[in-house]
Amino acid sequence: MAKTRIGIYGYGNLGRGVELACRQNEDLELAALFTRRDPASVQPLTAGVPVYAADDLAAHTGDVDVLVLCGGSARDLPEQTPACASLFNVVDSFDTHANIPAHFADVDVEAKAGGKVALISGGWDPGMFSLARLYATSILPEGHDYTFWGRGVSQGHSDAIRRIEGVADARQYTVPVPAALEAVRAGENPELTTRQKHTRECFVVAEEGADTAAIERAIVEMPNYFSDYDTTVTFVSQEELDRDHAGIPHGGSVIRSGLTGQDGENGHVVEYSLKLDSNPEFTGSVLAACARAVHRLSAEGQTGCKTLFDVPPAYLSPLSAEELRASML
């Protein structure tokens, strides 16, 4: 195939991560950036890449093979992905697990109407962790799945906090409960509630005069994000946030603990783990691989919404089928 021309909608941390991934892959070409900001204020890392206003997306459908959407899951992607899926092949990283079925349905309608392919919920969870769960559960049908995230900064949760009235900036850390993680790795198959597996730590910069009590209440009561967890909220200055929480690390593990044998006498633990210095750069790299796959699916004439469950693994790689068999099988 010819190079896949990538468009990026939203040029924050994640958008820059996708751009950096394009620079590492010879078969991917960054063709355009789209922003809700003043295009003149956006300076891409890659020289010569045009920057357009988001309102002009429809005028550039012929310039882009796959549009990668880099907005937040709380408010951006539920609107942006369906709207764009009728115009472009698209990839997003929608990560509100409870709302994925509804998001899939909304995007599927528009992608089929436009004759496009849309892959949602790319990234590492949902995404790479989802595949790990699928493989391990298929192999060990008698067992338990466990997912632990962190300790690390959640971009989606941090973004959700920043959308609260009175919040100037924020970072949210997801932290595994050590005792729970140790029990799972030991093959004890504990029954764990959401609250028993993780805590959430929020560091928040409030706007001057903001009601901090109302902000804290809005955070700890937020469904799908914080209400099911023991959550601590610490208010800090912008200087403290910039000094102590500038990085965006993350990671985690998917663990399947299962039994085989005539009487379940043999135990097995399968673990897939990530340790990431930069959450957005790794996520951007996953989205770039997904864009390659979407371009291939589109070239085959497929349409509609997809997830990583629907993508042949070989389509994520720039290598040919022959090269994959020789080097990786």
C-alpha positions as MATLAB code, in Angstrom:
seq = 'MAKTRIGIYGYGNLGRGVELACRQNEDLELAALFTRRDPASVQPLTAGVPVYAADDLAAHTGDVDVLVLCGGSARDLPEQTPACASLFNVVDSFDTHANIPAHFADVDVEAKAGGKVALISGGWDPGMFSLARLYATSILPEGHDYTFWGRGVSQGHSDAIRRIEGVADARQYTVPVPAALEAVRAGENPELTTRQKHTRECFVVAEEGADTAAIERAIVEMPNYFSDYDTTVTFVSQEELDRDHAGIPHGGSVIRSGLTGQDGENGHVVEYSLKLDSNPEFTGSVLAACARAVHRLSAEGQTGCKTLFDVPPAYLSPLSAEELRASML';
ca = [
       0.000    0.000    0.000;
       0.958    3.613   -0.428;
       1.714    5.592    2.688;
      -1.200    6.161    5.034;
      -1.918    9.883    5.230;
      -2.758   10.713    8.845;
      -4.805   13.660   10.044;
      -4.793   14.596   13.725;
      -7.811   16.311   15.284;
      -6.724   17.902   18.561;
      -3.113   18.859   19.163;
      -2.535   18.344   22.877;
      -0.379   15.709   24.563;
      -2.078   12.847   22.761;
      -1.997   14.579   19.388;
       1.731   15.153   19.749;
       2.097   11.477   20.687;
       0.444   10.472   17.406;
       2.677   12.894   15.526;
       5.813   11.395   17.081;
       4.586    7.900   16.195;
       4.147    8.943   12.567;
       7.776   10.061   12.533;
       8.873    6.562   13.597;
       6.933    4.742   10.874;
       7.951    5.136    7.244;
       4.549    4.020    5.989;
       2.700    6.759    7.921;
       2.682   10.374    6.785;
       1.290   13.228    8.872;
      -0.802   15.121    6.337;
      -2.702   17.668    8.423;
      -3.543   18.928   11.896;
      -6.998   20.189   12.865;
      -7.535   22.360   15.921;
     -10.259   24.283   17.725;
      -7.631   26.875   18.581;
      -6.383   29.586   16.221;
      -4.425   27.553   13.624;
      -1.743   30.246   13.554;
      -1.015   29.550   17.234;
      -0.229   25.849   16.659;
       3.348   24.935   15.775;
       3.713   21.249   14.816;
       6.904   19.382   15.639;
       7.006   18.265   11.999;
       7.989   20.977    9.564;
       5.649   21.717    6.706;
       2.512   20.104    8.124;
      -0.516   22.328    7.473;
      -2.748   23.308   10.390;
      -6.438   23.892    9.752;
      -9.387   25.009   11.832;
     -11.604   22.190   13.058;
     -14.553   23.886   11.370;
     -12.851   23.242    8.013;
     -12.639   19.447    8.391;
     -15.144   18.746    5.630;
     -13.027   20.663    3.117;
     -10.080   18.283    3.548;
     -11.587   14.817    3.235;
      -9.441   14.188    0.167;
      -6.198   15.024    1.999;
      -6.436   12.370    4.731;
      -6.728    8.577    4.684;
      -7.364    8.223    8.427;
      -8.282   10.940   10.925;
      -7.057   10.271   14.474;
      -9.265   11.945   17.077;
      -7.324   13.098   20.137;
     -10.043   14.674   22.267;
     -11.256   13.639   25.699;
     -13.736   10.855   26.359;
     -15.851   12.856   28.788;
     -17.219   15.407   26.317;
     -15.273   15.513   23.045;
     -15.305   12.045   21.517;
     -19.007   11.219   22.062;
     -19.777   14.075   19.657;
     -16.651   14.261   17.510;
     -16.278   10.621   16.516;
     -19.792   10.123   15.103;
     -19.635   13.507   13.367;
     -16.285   12.730   11.740;
     -17.009    9.072   10.935;
     -19.361    9.993    8.120;
     -16.576   12.018    6.443;
     -13.326   10.170    7.254;
     -11.964    6.828    8.267;
     -11.329    7.528   11.950;
      -9.605    6.189   15.061;
     -10.308    7.288   18.631;
      -9.255    6.318   22.158;
     -12.658    6.507   23.869;
     -12.000    5.014   27.308;
     -15.213    5.242   29.344;
     -15.669    1.462   29.536;
     -19.316    1.538   30.636;
     -20.306    3.683   27.637;
     -18.397    1.827   24.907;
     -21.445   -0.127   23.604;
     -23.472    3.065   23.165;
     -20.525    4.907   21.611;
     -19.959    2.000   19.217;
     -23.607    2.092   18.123;
     -23.563    5.859   17.512;
     -20.354    5.692   15.480;
     -21.409    2.599   13.526;
     -24.473    4.332   12.107;
     -22.487    7.289   10.814;
     -19.541    5.270    9.494;
     -21.827    2.974    7.504;
     -23.770    5.945    6.163;
     -20.538    7.508    4.927;
     -18.977    4.274    3.699;
     -16.093    4.664    6.177;
     -14.265    2.565    8.762;
     -14.134    3.802   12.351;
     -12.089    2.127   15.065;
     -13.013    3.203   18.582;
     -11.363    2.638   21.958;
      -7.852    2.154   20.639;
      -5.076    2.672   23.161;
      -3.894    0.428   25.950;
      -7.009    0.125   28.115;
      -9.325   -0.204   26.396;
      -7.164   -1.523   23.593;
      -4.052   -3.631   24.242;
      -5.339   -4.717   27.659;
      -8.639   -5.708   26.041;
      -6.786   -8.072   23.712;
      -4.825   -9.515   26.632;
      -8.080  -10.231   28.454;
      -9.579  -11.848   25.363;
      -6.608  -14.128   24.697;
      -6.148  -15.247   28.298;
      -9.853  -15.823   28.935;
     -10.148  -17.879   25.746;
      -7.236  -20.079   26.856;
      -8.252  -20.402   30.523;
     -12.075  -20.500   30.601;
     -12.152  -21.463   34.286;
     -10.669  -18.533   36.136;
     -10.801  -14.859   36.981;
      -9.735  -11.681   35.191;
      -8.071   -8.832   37.055;
      -6.947   -5.458   35.761;
      -4.727   -3.102   37.721;
      -3.784    0.383   36.519;
      -0.964    2.587   37.700;
       0.517    4.081   39.654;
       0.152    6.649   36.935;
      -1.556    9.695   35.513;
      -4.868    9.053   33.791;
      -5.308   11.538   30.946;
      -9.031   10.921   30.653;
      -9.693   11.297   34.369;
      -7.476   14.377   34.595;
      -9.388   15.885   31.674;
     -12.711   15.098   33.363;
     -11.585   17.013   36.460;
     -10.440   19.981   34.390;
     -13.939   20.227   32.898;
     -15.429   20.913   36.346;
     -16.407   24.525   36.937;
     -13.774   26.324   38.983;
     -10.882   23.995   38.103;
      -7.862   25.599   36.452;
      -5.705   22.474   36.135;
      -5.483   18.947   37.536;
      -3.644   15.626   37.556;
      -5.219   12.351   38.628;
      -3.240    9.287   39.675;
      -4.653    5.769   39.687;
      -2.983    3.641   42.364;
      -3.300   -0.161   42.764;
      -3.932   -1.473   46.291;
      -0.727   -3.482   46.991;
      -2.391   -6.256   49.008;
      -4.906   -6.917   46.238;
      -2.223   -7.062   43.551;
      -0.098   -9.462   45.603;
      -3.031  -11.808   46.220;
      -3.864  -11.986   42.521;
      -0.271  -12.643   41.458;
      -0.112  -15.443   44.035;
      -3.033  -17.168   42.302;
      -5.398  -16.790   45.259;
      -8.333  -15.773   43.009;
      -9.710  -13.196   45.464;
     -13.131  -11.659   44.948;
     -12.384   -7.943   44.775;
     -14.669   -4.950   44.461;
     -13.677   -1.929   42.399;
     -12.901   -0.064   45.602;
     -10.654   -2.844   46.873;
      -8.444   -2.820   43.785;
      -7.553    0.859   43.321;
      -7.508    4.255   44.932;
      -7.513    7.585   43.099;
      -5.403   10.601   44.013;
      -6.373   13.991   42.580;
      -4.202   17.101   42.643;
      -6.257   20.133   41.695;
      -5.543   23.795   41.003;
      -8.660   25.813   41.742;
      -9.436   29.106   40.082;
      -9.273   32.131   42.326;
     -12.445   32.366   44.397;
     -13.706   28.938   43.357;
     -15.771   26.829   45.748;
     -13.268   24.088   46.616;
     -15.831   22.104   48.593;
     -18.104   21.994   45.537;
     -15.186   20.956   43.325;
     -14.231   18.126   45.670;
     -17.827   16.928   45.841;
     -18.140   16.992   42.039;
     -15.004   14.869   41.754;
     -15.736   12.183   44.334;
     -19.346   11.812   43.161;
     -18.565   11.665   39.410;
     -20.027    8.425   37.977;
     -17.799    6.157   35.854;
     -14.735    8.053   37.056;
     -14.519    8.427   40.849;
     -17.718    7.450   42.633;
     -16.748    3.778   42.938;
     -13.275    4.469   44.387;
     -11.694    5.799   47.552;
     -10.693    9.179   46.168;
      -8.531   11.859   47.778;
      -8.530   15.438   46.517;
      -5.597   17.712   47.308;
      -5.662   21.357   46.272;
      -2.298   22.736   45.192;
      -0.963   25.836   43.485;
      -0.175   25.877   39.785;
       3.510   26.124   40.697;
       3.279   22.973   42.843;
       1.445   21.080   40.103;
       4.000   22.092   37.480;
       6.916   21.231   39.762;
       5.739   17.934   41.253;
       3.372   16.510   38.629;
       4.781   17.495   35.248;
       5.286   13.968   33.913;
       2.602   11.704   32.477;
       3.701    8.180   33.454;
       1.328    5.231   33.631;
       1.078    1.484   33.251;
      -0.574   -1.521   34.763;
      -1.271   -5.227   34.428;
      -3.944   -7.546   33.103;
      -3.890  -10.847   34.969;
      -5.838  -14.041   34.281;
      -5.703  -16.642   37.041;
      -7.135  -19.961   35.913;
      -7.278  -23.693   36.533;
      -6.809  -26.790   34.389;
      -6.777  -30.497   35.140;
      -9.398  -33.139   35.846;
     -10.263  -31.571   39.180;
      -8.804  -28.098   38.704;
      -5.611  -29.174   40.429;
      -3.231  -27.064   38.315;
      -3.155  -23.296   38.553;
      -1.895  -20.831   35.943;
      -1.351  -17.081   36.050;
      -1.079  -15.093   32.808;
       0.079  -11.479   33.148;
       0.469   -8.729   30.562;
       2.087   -5.593   31.966;
       3.024   -2.124   30.813;
       5.329    0.450   32.385;
       5.095    3.740   30.521;
       7.225    6.850   30.906;
       4.719    8.741   28.737;
       1.101    7.677   28.657;
       0.155    9.956   25.705;
       3.149    8.947   23.605;
       2.443    5.244   24.079;
      -1.277    5.731   23.460;
      -0.447    7.789   20.381;
       1.719    4.931   19.137;
      -1.183    2.485   19.528;
      -3.507    4.854   17.672;
      -0.991    5.171   14.843;
      -0.871    1.372   14.450;
      -4.679    1.308   14.525;
      -4.762    3.941   11.771;
      -2.633    1.657    9.593;
      -5.116   -1.167   10.193;
      -8.121    1.046    9.465;
      -6.598    2.121    6.143;
      -6.184   -1.542    5.192;
      -9.739   -2.434    6.213;
     -11.052    0.500    4.203;
      -9.033   -0.547    1.153;
     -10.770   -3.936    1.365;
     -14.148   -2.207    1.176;
     -15.170   -2.689    4.781;
     -17.331   -0.078    6.516;
     -18.762    0.574    9.964;
     -17.406    0.712   13.484;
     -14.677   -1.639   14.682;
     -12.662   -2.320   17.815;
      -9.307   -4.039   18.187;
     -11.242   -7.301   18.535;
     -12.183   -6.953   14.856;
      -8.690   -6.215   13.514;
      -6.391   -9.016   12.297;
      -3.176   -8.618   14.308;
      -1.080   -8.495   11.131;
      -2.918   -5.369   10.001;
      -1.366   -3.411   12.875;
       2.161   -4.066   11.602;
       3.979   -2.444    8.684;
       5.568   -5.827    7.925;
       4.222   -8.145    5.254;
       2.660  -11.479    6.107;
       5.826  -13.212    4.886;
       8.030  -11.005    7.045;
       5.859  -11.592   10.103;
       5.984  -15.362    9.674;
       9.756  -15.289    9.316;
      10.528  -12.929   12.200;
       7.784  -13.183   14.817;
       5.975  -16.498   14.555;
];
